[in-house]
Coordinates of C-alpha atoms and ligand atoms in Angstrom, one line a residue:
M5 CA -4.3 -44.5 52.0
N6 CA -6.0 -41.7 50.7
L7 CA -5.3 -39.8 47.5
T8 CA -4.3 -36.6 49.0
Y9 CA -1.7 -38.2 51.0
F10 CA -0.3 -40.6 48.0
H11 CA -0.2 -37.3 46.1
S12 CA 1.9 -35.4 48.8
F13 CA 4.0 -38.6 49.4
Q14 CA 4.6 -38.8 45.9
S15 CA 5.6 -35.1 46.0
L16 CA 8.0 -35.9 48.8
K17 CA 10.0 -38.3 46.9
V18 CA 10.3 -36.0 44.0
L19 CA 11.0 -33.2 46.1
L20 CA 13.8 -35.2 47.7
F21 CA 15.1 -36.6 44.6
G22 CA 15.4 -33.0 43.3
F23 CA 17.2 -31.8 46.0
C24 CA 19.6 -34.3 45.5
V25 CA 20.0 -33.5 41.8
I26 CA 20.4 -30.1 42.6
T27 CA 23.2 -30.4 45.2
L28 CA 25.1 -33.1 42.6
F29 CA 25.1 -30.6 39.4
P30 CA 24.1 -27.0 40.3
E31 CA 24.4 -26.2 36.4
L32 CA 21.1 -28.0 36.0
V33 CA 19.5 -25.2 37.8
V34 CA 19.0 -22.8 35.0
S35 CA 15.6 -21.1 34.8
I36 CA 13.6 -19.7 37.6
T37 CA 10.2 -17.9 37.6
R38 CA 10.6 -13.9 38.1
H39 CA 7.9 -12.0 39.7
Y40 CA 7.4 -8.7 38.9
T41 CA 4.3 -6.1 39.7
F42 CA 3.8 -3.2 37.4
N43 CA 1.5 -0.6 39.1
I44 CA 0.2 1.5 36.3
E45 CA 0.4 4.8 38.2
Y46 CA 0.3 8.5 37.4
L47 CA 4.0 10.7 37.2
N48 CA 4.5 14.2 37.6
V49 CA 7.2 14.8 34.9
T50 CA 8.9 18.0 33.8
R51 CA 10.8 18.6 30.6
L52 CA 11.3 21.5 28.3
C53 CA 9.8 23.6 31.4
H54 CA 6.5 21.9 30.8
T55 CA 5.2 19.6 33.6
R56 CA 2.7 17.1 32.6
N57 CA 1.1 14.1 34.6
I58 CA 2.2 11.3 32.5
L59 CA 1.3 7.6 32.7
S60 CA 4.1 5.7 34.0
V61 CA 4.9 2.2 35.6
N62 CA 5.8 2.3 39.4
G63 CA 6.3 5.9 39.3
K64 CA 9.5 5.5 37.0
F65 CA 10.2 7.4 33.2
P66 CA 11.3 5.4 31.2
G67 CA 10.0 2.4 33.2
P68 CA 11.5 -0.5 35.0
R69 CA 13.8 -2.6 33.6
L70 CA 12.5 -6.5 33.3
V71 CA 15.3 -8.8 33.8
A72 CA 15.6 -12.3 33.3
R73 CA 17.6 -15.3 31.7
E74 CA 16.9 -17.2 28.7
G75 CA 14.9 -20.2 30.1
D76 CA 13.3 -18.2 32.5
R77 CA 9.6 -17.9 33.4
V78 CA 8.3 -14.4 34.1
L79 CA 5.0 -13.4 35.7
V80 CA 4.0 -9.8 35.5
K81 CA 1.0 -8.7 37.7
V82 CA 0.0 -5.6 36.2
V83 CA -2.5 -3.3 38.2
N84 CA -4.0 -0.5 36.5
H85 CA -4.3 2.6 38.7
I86 CA -5.1 5.2 35.7
S87 CA -8.6 6.0 34.1
N88 CA -7.4 4.5 31.1
N89 CA -8.0 1.5 29.6
V90 CA -4.2 -0.2 29.7
T91 CA -2.4 -3.3 28.1
I92 CA 1.4 -4.4 28.2
H93 CA 3.1 -5.8 25.2
W94 CA 6.5 -7.5 25.5
H95 CA 7.8 -6.8 22.3
G96 CA 9.8 -9.2 20.6
I97 CA 9.3 -12.2 23.3
R98 CA 8.1 -15.0 21.2
Q99 CA 5.2 -16.4 23.4
K100 CA 5.0 -19.6 22.1
T101 CA 1.6 -20.9 22.8
T102 CA 1.2 -18.0 25.4
G103 CA -0.8 -15.5 22.9
W104 CA -3.0 -14.7 25.9
S105 CA 0.2 -13.0 27.3
D106 CA 1.0 -11.0 24.5
G107 CA -1.0 -7.6 25.2
P108 CA -2.2 -5.7 22.0
A109 CA -5.8 -4.3 22.7
Y110 CA -8.5 -6.3 21.3
V111 CA -6.3 -8.5 19.5
T112 CA -5.3 -11.1 22.2
Q113 CA -7.0 -9.7 25.1
C114 CA -9.4 -7.2 26.0
P115 CA -7.7 -4.1 27.9
I116 CA -7.3 -4.0 31.7
Q117 CA -9.9 -1.4 33.2
T118 CA -9.7 0.7 35.7
N119 CA -8.8 -0.8 39.1
Q120 CA -8.2 -4.0 37.4
T121 CA -5.5 -6.7 37.3
Y122 CA -3.9 -8.8 34.9
T123 CA -0.8 -11.3 35.1
Y124 CA 1.6 -11.7 32.1
N125 CA 2.5 -15.2 32.2
F126 CA 5.3 -16.4 29.9
T127 CA 8.4 -18.4 29.2
I128 CA 11.5 -16.8 27.4
T129 CA 12.8 -19.5 25.3
G130 CA 15.8 -19.4 22.4
Q131 CA 16.3 -15.5 23.1
R132 CA 19.1 -13.6 24.6
G133 CA 19.9 -10.0 24.2
T134 CA 17.5 -6.6 24.4
L135 CA 13.9 -6.0 23.7
F136 CA 11.3 -3.8 25.3
W137 CA 7.9 -3.9 26.7
H138 CA 5.4 -0.7 26.1
A139 CA 1.8 0.0 26.5
H140 CA -0.4 -1.5 23.4
I141 CA -3.0 0.6 23.1
S142 CA -3.8 3.6 21.3
W143 CA -0.8 6.1 22.3
L144 CA 0.0 5.1 25.7
R145 CA 3.5 3.4 25.0
A146 CA 4.7 7.6 24.5
T147 CA 5.5 6.9 28.1
L148 CA 5.0 3.4 29.0
Y149 CA 7.9 1.8 28.0
G150 CA 11.0 0.3 29.5
P151 CA 13.7 -2.5 28.8
I152 CA 13.5 -6.2 28.7
I153 CA 17.2 -7.5 29.3
I154 CA 17.5 -11.3 28.5
L155 CA 20.6 -12.5 30.1
P156 CA 22.2 -15.5 28.4
K157 CA 21.7 -19.2 30.4
K158 CA 23.7 -18.8 34.0
N159 CA 26.4 -21.9 32.2
E160 CA 26.8 -19.7 29.0
S161 CA 28.4 -16.2 27.9
Y162 CA 28.1 -14.0 25.6
P163 CA 29.9 -14.9 22.0
F164 CA 31.5 -11.4 22.7
E165 CA 34.2 -10.0 25.1
K166 CA 32.5 -9.9 28.4
P167 CA 31.6 -6.0 29.1
Y168 CA 32.4 -4.4 31.9
R169 CA 29.1 -2.8 32.2
E170 CA 25.9 -3.1 30.3
I171 CA 23.8 -0.1 29.6
P172 CA 20.5 0.7 28.4
I173 CA 19.9 3.4 26.0
L174 CA 16.2 4.3 25.1
F175 CA 15.1 6.6 22.7
G176 CA 11.7 8.1 23.2
E177 CA 9.6 11.2 22.6
W178 CA 8.5 13.7 24.5
F179 CA 5.2 15.4 24.2
N180 CA 4.5 18.9 26.0
V181 CA 0.8 18.2 25.9
D182 CA -1.1 15.0 26.6
P183 CA -0.1 12.4 23.6
E184 CA -3.3 11.0 23.4
A185 CA -4.9 14.3 22.6
V186 CA -2.7 14.5 19.7
I187 CA -3.8 11.2 18.3
N188 CA -7.2 11.6 18.9
Q189 CA -7.0 15.0 17.0
A190 CA -5.7 14.0 14.3
L191 CA -8.0 11.0 13.5
Q192 CA -10.7 13.8 13.7
T193 CA -9.2 15.7 11.3
G194 CA -8.0 13.5 9.3
G195 CA -4.9 15.3 9.0
G196 CA -1.2 14.1 10.2
P197 CA -0.7 14.6 14.0
N198 CA 1.0 17.4 15.8
V199 CA 4.8 16.2 16.2
S200 CA 6.5 15.8 19.5
D201 CA 8.5 18.5 21.3
A202 CA 11.9 16.5 21.9
Y203 CA 13.5 13.0 21.0
T204 CA 14.7 11.7 24.4
I205 CA 17.2 9.6 25.3
N206 CA 16.6 7.8 28.6
G207 CA 13.7 10.2 28.9
L208 CA 16.0 13.4 28.8
P209 CA 16.2 15.7 25.7
G210 CA 19.7 16.7 26.6
P211 CA 21.3 20.3 26.3
F212 CA 20.3 21.4 22.6
Y213 CA 16.6 21.8 23.8
N214 CA 15.5 25.0 25.3
C215 CA 15.2 24.8 29.3
S216 CA 16.6 21.6 29.3
S217 CA 20.0 21.2 29.8
K218 CA 19.8 19.7 33.0
D219 CA 17.8 17.0 31.8
T220 CA 20.9 15.3 29.9
F221 CA 21.8 11.6 29.9
K222 CA 25.3 11.4 30.7
L223 CA 27.3 7.9 30.4
K224 CA 30.4 7.8 32.7
V225 CA 32.8 5.4 31.6
K226 CA 36.4 4.5 32.8
P227 CA 39.0 4.0 29.7
N228 CA 40.1 1.2 28.5
K229 CA 37.1 -1.0 29.1
T230 CA 33.7 -2.6 27.5
Y231 CA 31.0 -1.4 27.7
L232 CA 27.3 -3.0 26.1
L233 CA 25.1 -0.6 25.2
R234 CA 21.5 -2.1 24.9
I235 CA 19.8 0.2 22.3
I236 CA 16.0 0.1 22.1
N237 CA 13.9 2.7 20.0
A238 CA 10.7 3.4 21.7
A239 CA 10.3 6.6 19.7
L240 CA 6.4 6.4 18.6
N241 CA 6.9 7.8 15.3
E242 CA 10.4 8.1 13.9
E243 CA 13.3 5.9 13.2
L244 CA 16.7 7.7 14.0
F245 CA 20.4 7.6 13.2
F246 CA 22.9 7.5 16.6
S247 CA 26.2 8.2 17.0
I248 CA 28.9 8.9 19.4
A249 CA 31.8 11.5 18.9
N250 CA 34.8 9.7 17.9
H251 CA 33.9 6.1 19.0
T252 CA 33.1 3.0 17.0
L253 CA 30.7 0.8 17.8
T254 CA 30.7 -3.0 17.0
V255 CA 26.9 -4.4 16.7
V256 CA 26.3 -8.0 18.1
E257 CA 22.8 -8.6 18.4
A258 CA 19.6 -7.4 17.1
D259 CA 16.2 -8.0 18.3
A260 CA 17.4 -10.5 20.7
R261 CA 19.2 -12.5 18.3
Y262 CA 23.4 -12.6 18.0
I263 CA 24.4 -11.4 14.4
K264 CA 27.8 -11.4 12.8
P265 CA 29.7 -8.4 14.5
F266 CA 30.5 -5.4 12.4
N267 CA 31.9 -1.9 13.4
T268 CA 30.4 1.1 12.3
D269 CA 30.0 4.6 13.5
I270 CA 26.6 5.3 12.9
I271 CA 23.7 3.2 13.9
V272 CA 20.0 3.8 12.3
I273 CA 17.3 1.6 14.4
T274 CA 13.3 1.7 13.8
P275 CA 11.0 2.1 16.3
G276 CA 10.4 -1.4 17.7
Q277 CA 13.8 -2.3 16.9
T278 CA 16.5 -3.4 19.6
T279 CA 20.1 -3.6 19.2
N280 CA 23.1 -4.6 21.4
V281 CA 26.3 -2.6 20.6
I282 CA 29.8 -2.9 22.1
L283 CA 31.8 0.7 23.0
K284 CA 35.4 0.0 23.7
T285 CA 36.3 3.1 25.5
K286 CA 39.3 5.0 24.7
P287 CA 42.9 3.7 26.5
Y288 CA 43.7 6.8 28.0
F289 CA 41.6 9.4 29.4
P290 CA 40.8 11.9 26.9
N291 CA 41.0 15.8 26.6
S292 CA 37.7 16.2 25.4
T293 CA 33.9 15.0 26.4
F294 CA 31.8 13.4 23.6
L295 CA 28.5 14.2 22.4
M296 CA 26.0 11.2 21.6
I297 CA 23.3 12.2 19.1
A298 CA 20.1 10.9 17.5
R299 CA 18.7 12.5 14.5
P300 CA 15.4 11.4 12.8
Y301 CA 15.4 9.6 9.8
V302 CA 12.7 10.8 7.4
T303 CA 11.1 9.7 4.1
G304 CA 8.1 10.5 2.2
L305 CA 5.5 12.7 3.8
G306 CA 6.7 11.9 7.1
T307 CA 6.4 14.4 9.5
F308 CA 9.2 15.3 11.8
D309 CA 10.5 17.4 14.4
N310 CA 13.8 18.2 13.1
S311 CA 15.5 18.7 16.8
T312 CA 18.3 17.2 18.2
P313 CA 18.3 15.1 21.3
A314 CA 21.8 14.5 22.8
G315 CA 23.7 12.9 25.9
I316 CA 27.3 13.2 27.0
L317 CA 29.8 10.3 27.1
Q318 CA 32.4 11.3 30.0
Y319 CA 35.5 10.1 30.9
K320 CA 36.5 9.7 34.5
Q321 CA 39.5 8.8 36.1
Q322 CA 39.7 6.2 38.9
H323 CA 38.1 7.5 42.1
K324 CA 37.6 11.0 40.7
S325 CA 34.6 12.6 39.2
P326 CA 34.8 13.7 35.7
T327 CA 37.0 16.9 34.4
K328 CA 34.4 19.8 33.8
N329 CA 34.6 22.1 31.0
L330 CA 36.9 19.7 28.4
P331 CA 36.0 20.6 24.9
F332 CA 33.3 18.6 23.1
L333 CA 33.2 16.5 20.1
K334 CA 30.3 16.3 18.2
P335 CA 29.6 13.4 16.0
T336 CA 28.3 14.1 12.2
L337 CA 25.1 12.3 11.2
P338 CA 23.8 11.5 7.8
F339 CA 21.3 13.5 6.4
I340 CA 17.8 13.4 7.5
N341 CA 16.7 11.5 4.5
D342 CA 19.6 9.5 3.6
T343 CA 18.0 6.1 2.1
N344 CA 21.3 4.6 0.8
F345 CA 22.9 4.9 4.3
V346 CA 19.7 3.4 5.7
S347 CA 20.2 0.6 3.2
N348 CA 24.1 0.0 3.5
F349 CA 23.6 -0.1 7.2
T350 CA 20.7 -2.7 7.0
R351 CA 22.3 -4.9 4.4
K352 CA 25.4 -5.4 7.2
F353 CA 23.0 -7.3 9.2
K354 CA 23.7 -11.3 9.1
S355 CA 22.9 -13.9 11.7
L356 CA 25.7 -15.5 13.9
A357 CA 24.5 -18.7 12.8
N358 CA 27.4 -21.0 14.2
S359 CA 27.2 -24.2 15.6
K360 CA 26.2 -22.8 18.8
F361 CA 23.7 -20.9 17.5
P362 CA 22.4 -22.6 14.5
I363 CA 19.6 -20.9 12.6
N364 CA 16.6 -22.8 10.8
V365 CA 15.8 -20.9 7.4
P366 CA 12.6 -22.3 5.3
K367 CA 14.3 -23.6 2.1
K368 CA 11.0 -24.7 0.7
V369 CA 8.1 -22.2 0.8
D370 CA 4.6 -23.5 1.2
K371 CA 2.7 -20.1 1.1
K372 CA 3.7 -17.3 -0.6
L373 CA 2.1 -13.8 0.0
F374 CA 2.5 -10.2 -1.2
F375 CA 1.6 -7.4 0.9
T376 CA 1.8 -3.8 -0.3
V377 CA 2.3 -1.4 2.5
G378 CA 1.8 2.2 2.5
L379 CA -0.5 5.6 2.7
G380 CA -4.1 6.4 1.6
T381 CA -7.1 8.3 1.7
S382 CA -10.5 7.8 3.6
P383 CA -13.8 9.9 2.6
C384 CA -14.3 12.9 4.8
P385 CA -17.4 12.3 6.5
E386 CA -20.6 14.5 5.4
N387 CA -20.7 18.1 6.5
T388 CA -17.5 18.1 8.3
T389 CA -14.2 19.6 6.9
C390 CA -11.0 17.4 7.1
Q391 CA -7.2 18.3 6.9
G392 CA -6.2 15.0 5.0
P393 CA -3.9 15.5 1.9
T394 CA -7.0 16.6 0.1
N395 CA -9.7 18.9 1.5
N396 CA -12.2 16.1 1.2
T397 CA -10.1 13.1 2.8
K398 CA -8.5 12.0 5.9
F399 CA -5.2 10.3 6.1
A400 CA -5.4 6.2 5.8
A401 CA -3.1 3.6 5.4
S402 CA -3.5 0.2 4.4
V403 CA -1.7 -3.4 4.3
N404 CA -3.0 -4.7 0.9
N405 CA -5.4 -1.9 0.6
Y406 CA -7.3 -2.9 3.7
S407 CA -7.1 -0.6 6.6
F408 CA -7.4 -3.1 9.6
V409 CA -10.3 -2.2 11.8
L410 CA -9.9 -3.3 15.2
P411 CA -12.9 -4.7 17.0
S412 CA -14.4 -3.8 20.6
V413 CA -13.7 -7.1 21.7
S414 CA -10.6 -9.6 21.9
I415 CA -10.1 -11.4 18.4
M416 CA -8.4 -14.3 19.7
E417 CA -11.1 -14.8 22.7
S418 CA -13.5 -14.8 19.8
Y419 CA -11.3 -17.5 17.8
Y420 CA -11.0 -19.4 20.7
N421 CA -14.4 -19.7 22.0
F422 CA -16.3 -19.6 18.4
G423 CA -13.8 -21.2 16.2
N424 CA -14.7 -20.9 12.5
S425 CA -18.0 -18.9 12.9
N426 CA -15.6 -16.5 15.4
N427 CA -19.3 -14.7 16.1
G428 CA -18.8 -12.2 13.3
V429 CA -16.0 -10.6 15.0
Y430 CA -13.5 -10.8 11.9
K431 CA -13.2 -12.5 8.3
T432 CA -10.4 -14.4 7.0
D433 CA -10.3 -13.9 3.6
F434 CA -7.6 -11.2 3.9
P435 CA -5.7 -11.5 0.1
D436 CA -2.7 -13.1 -0.4
N437 CA -1.9 -10.3 -3.0
P438 CA -3.2 -7.0 -3.9
L439 CA -6.9 -7.2 -5.5
N440 CA -5.7 -4.4 -7.7
P441 CA -2.2 -4.6 -8.9
F442 CA -0.4 -1.1 -9.8
N443 CA 3.2 -0.1 -10.6
Y444 CA 3.5 0.3 -6.8
T445 CA 6.9 2.5 -6.9
G446 CA 5.7 4.2 -10.0
T447 CA 2.9 6.8 -10.6
P448 CA 0.2 6.1 -7.8
P449 CA -3.5 5.2 -9.1
N450 CA -5.9 7.8 -9.4
N451 CA -8.5 6.4 -6.6
T452 CA -6.3 6.1 -3.3
M453 CA -9.6 5.2 -1.3
V454 CA -8.7 2.3 1.2
N455 CA -11.0 -0.5 2.0
N456 CA -12.0 -1.1 6.3
D457 CA -12.2 -4.1 7.4
T458 CA -11.1 -6.7 9.8
K459 CA -9.6 -9.5 7.8
L460 CA -7.0 -12.1 8.7
V461 CA -4.9 -14.6 7.3
V462 CA -5.4 -18.2 8.6
L463 CA -2.3 -20.9 8.1
K464 CA -2.0 -24.0 8.9
F465 CA 0.7 -25.0 11.8
N466 CA 4.3 -25.0 10.8
T467 CA 3.5 -23.9 7.3
S468 CA 7.1 -22.1 5.7
V469 CA 5.6 -18.5 4.8
E470 CA 7.3 -16.0 2.3
L471 CA 6.0 -12.6 2.4
I472 CA 7.3 -10.0 0.2
L473 CA 6.3 -6.2 1.8
Q474 CA 6.2 -3.8 -0.9
D475 CA 6.2 -0.2 -0.5
T476 CA 4.2 1.6 -2.4
S477 CA 4.3 5.6 -3.6
I478 CA 0.7 6.5 -2.6
L479 CA 1.0 9.9 -0.9
G480 CA 5.2 9.6 -1.3
A481 CA 7.1 6.5 -0.8
E482 CA 8.1 6.0 2.9
S483 CA 10.1 3.6 5.2
H484 CA 7.8 1.3 7.3
P485 CA 8.9 -0.5 10.1
L486 CA 7.1 -4.0 10.1
H487 CA 6.8 -5.4 13.4
L488 CA 5.2 -9.1 13.7
H489 CA 3.9 -10.5 17.0
G490 CA 5.1 -13.8 18.3
Y491 CA 7.6 -14.5 15.7
D492 CA 10.8 -13.6 14.7
F493 CA 11.4 -14.0 10.8
F494 CA 14.4 -13.8 8.5
V495 CA 15.1 -10.8 6.1
V496 CA 15.9 -13.1 3.4
G497 CA 16.1 -9.8 0.7
Q498 CA 15.7 -6.3 -0.3
G499 CA 15.6 -3.9 -2.3
F500 CA 14.3 -0.8 -4.3
G501 CA 11.4 -0.2 -6.5
N502 CA 8.8 -3.1 -7.8
Y503 CA 9.4 -6.5 -6.0
D504 CA 10.3 -9.1 -9.6
S505 CA 9.4 -12.4 -8.8
N506 CA 11.1 -13.8 -11.4
K507 CA 14.4 -12.1 -10.6
D508 CA 14.9 -11.3 -7.3
P509 CA 14.2 -14.8 -5.4
S510 CA 17.8 -15.9 -6.9
N511 CA 19.4 -13.0 -4.8
F512 CA 18.2 -14.2 -1.6
N513 CA 20.3 -14.7 1.5
L514 CA 19.4 -18.3 2.6
F515 CA 22.7 -19.0 4.5
D516 CA 22.8 -16.2 7.2
P517 CA 19.9 -14.2 6.7
V518 CA 19.4 -11.6 9.9
E519 CA 16.6 -13.0 12.1
R520 CA 13.9 -10.4 13.6
N521 CA 10.9 -9.0 14.8
T522 CA 10.8 -5.6 13.1
V523 CA 12.1 -4.9 9.7
G524 CA 12.1 -1.5 7.8
V525 CA 10.2 -1.8 4.5
P526 CA 12.8 0.3 2.4
A527 CA 11.2 3.7 1.2
G528 CA 10.1 3.0 -2.0
G529 CA 11.4 -0.7 -2.1
W530 CA 10.8 -4.0 -0.7
V531 CA 11.8 -6.8 2.1
A532 CA 11.3 -10.5 1.6
I533 CA 11.0 -12.3 4.7
R534 CA 10.5 -16.2 5.5
F535 CA 9.5 -17.7 8.9
F536 CA 7.8 -21.0 10.1
A537 CA 4.4 -20.7 11.2
D538 CA 5.1 -22.6 14.8
N539 CA 3.4 -20.6 17.0
P540 CA -0.4 -21.1 17.1
G541 CA -2.4 -18.1 18.0
V542 CA -3.7 -14.7 17.0
W543 CA -0.6 -12.5 15.7
F544 CA -0.7 -8.8 14.9
M545 CA 1.3 -7.4 12.4
H546 CA 1.7 -4.0 12.0
C547 CA 3.8 -0.5 11.2
H548 CA 5.7 0.1 14.4
L549 CA 5.1 4.3 13.4
D550 CA 2.1 4.4 15.8
I551 CA 0.6 7.0 13.6
H552 CA 0.5 4.9 10.7
T553 CA -0.8 1.9 13.0
S554 CA -3.5 4.3 14.0
W555 CA -4.5 5.2 10.3
G556 CA -5.1 1.2 9.7
L557 CA -1.4 0.0 8.6
R558 CA -2.1 -3.2 10.3
M559 CA -3.5 -6.7 10.1
A560 CA -3.3 -10.2 12.3
W561 CA -2.6 -14.1 11.4
I562 CA -4.3 -16.9 12.9
V563 CA -2.1 -19.6 13.4
L564 CA -4.1 -22.7 14.2
D565 CA -3.3 -25.6 16.4
G566 CA -0.3 -28.5 15.8
P567 CA -1.3 -32.2 16.6
E568 CA 1.2 -32.1 19.7
S569 CA 0.2 -30.8 22.7
N570 CA 2.7 -28.4 23.2
Q571 CA 1.7 -26.9 20.0
K572 CA -1.7 -25.9 20.9
L573 CA -2.8 -22.2 22.1
Q574 CA -3.1 -22.8 25.6
P575 CA -6.5 -21.9 27.3
P576 CA -7.3 -18.4 28.4
P577 CA -5.9 -17.8 32.1
S578 CA -8.9 -17.2 34.5
D579 CA -8.1 -13.5 34.9
L580 CA -8.0 -12.5 31.0
P581 CA -9.7 -9.1 31.2
K582 CA -13.4 -8.7 30.1
C583 CA -14.4 -6.0 27.5
Ligands
C2O615 CU1 6.2 -3.0 19.5 CU2 2.6 -4.3 18.2 O1 4.3 -3.4 19.1

């Protein structure tokens, strides 16, 4: 008997056995492999009477939904038909041991070049809810983004009332010009970037902008039903308040983790965050139409456009189209800099943490880290004029005063292929604490210059980590939505002013802290997070305000392999793009 025959004979037996098992216990078939193709291609889009040839996935804007169930394996073949290099990041997907499919350019992969293809391959484990995918190179995510919808396993239900319909709501920003020109100009001059021309709800600015009333998102609902809104903030540079006139929302999930439900009329959501809310419609057909409105939350020097994106919540009666000319009701939103509202709102998030969805918060900490996050300056190159905060400087941003320099090759490939020496691509001495401590939220130091380098933190597998993220007042205290790739972390504490390591830990919530992948570091305050370093690979961490990322508010972690085979970073796929 030759080996091939033996092999197929074995698989036949496996197949037959499998068939019987499936017929007898159909509920065992819970996970499948889902195949997607993402063609990155040009698309003509007109908003505010400006037509642009934007970048899209499959000619859709916003991009197509990626739908899967918890437990499913997802294969997305990305084909680059545009002239820019591109990568796609599956924001919030844990990517356990599959860092090659994470997507940040020059961190876990070289970008996909024109006419090249790369297949992202990952399994969704232990997550359900809403996430999103977006381009992860320069500012291409301005138009390359779309929802990731993770349904519960087939035999599982939601821990809340089953919705009648589920509707993604994506916030974005529209630029009348090419966003790449905006960021390139900002980096050249060292000044703040030009602001976008509109915020959008599902790609549409709404009726309050010039030449836009036909581009309004309309949510048509029936009375007395339960809707699940899957809300995603894909805006580049703005945290947003959001409210629907005369309707209370019940927040049930954050960053693909269930939370203890709470009611609110207004939500606030940072770029990089996603949240599911339940909207119960009025029991009877109402005599008005309801506006849903977003508005930026801006602190510090943050530049913003103070315009108002709006959509419409419209009731329709059975088999009838919506009644026209009903009066509009408008929600009231907090002031643009209402940090107290934001702080009170974020404190309401607690993990559901029940017996079905238990959480595992690190109680003991192996490694304590303290990172300052904030703005700073770089020198203006000789014989040029710059438009930074002072006339001979450029804007910069940093973590522990290091402004992270992206290499021109993939960090994770260097790590995988060259180990400790890593071919000189990066250094592993990122400081655990600020090198020059100061009164972080008091008077800033005279010297605000940042260091430029490619330094990483190295963690042993399964280290329990506590990280304090401390905002600084350099060039103005500002809220920073910090996003960690490859992980969800527990937000165990937050406060204003300087973190006090003697006093503050006693108030940490180790019982039901919310578990997220993106947390807003309060303007002029701090946040404490904990996680187990149980995912080997190289993981990017950065402010999800793209201008801050571009200025260097980013760093990366190396998590070493564990002893077991399922605790090791998998070998790179054969189609991994080359630089
Ligand atoms: Cu949503 Cu590194 O990004």
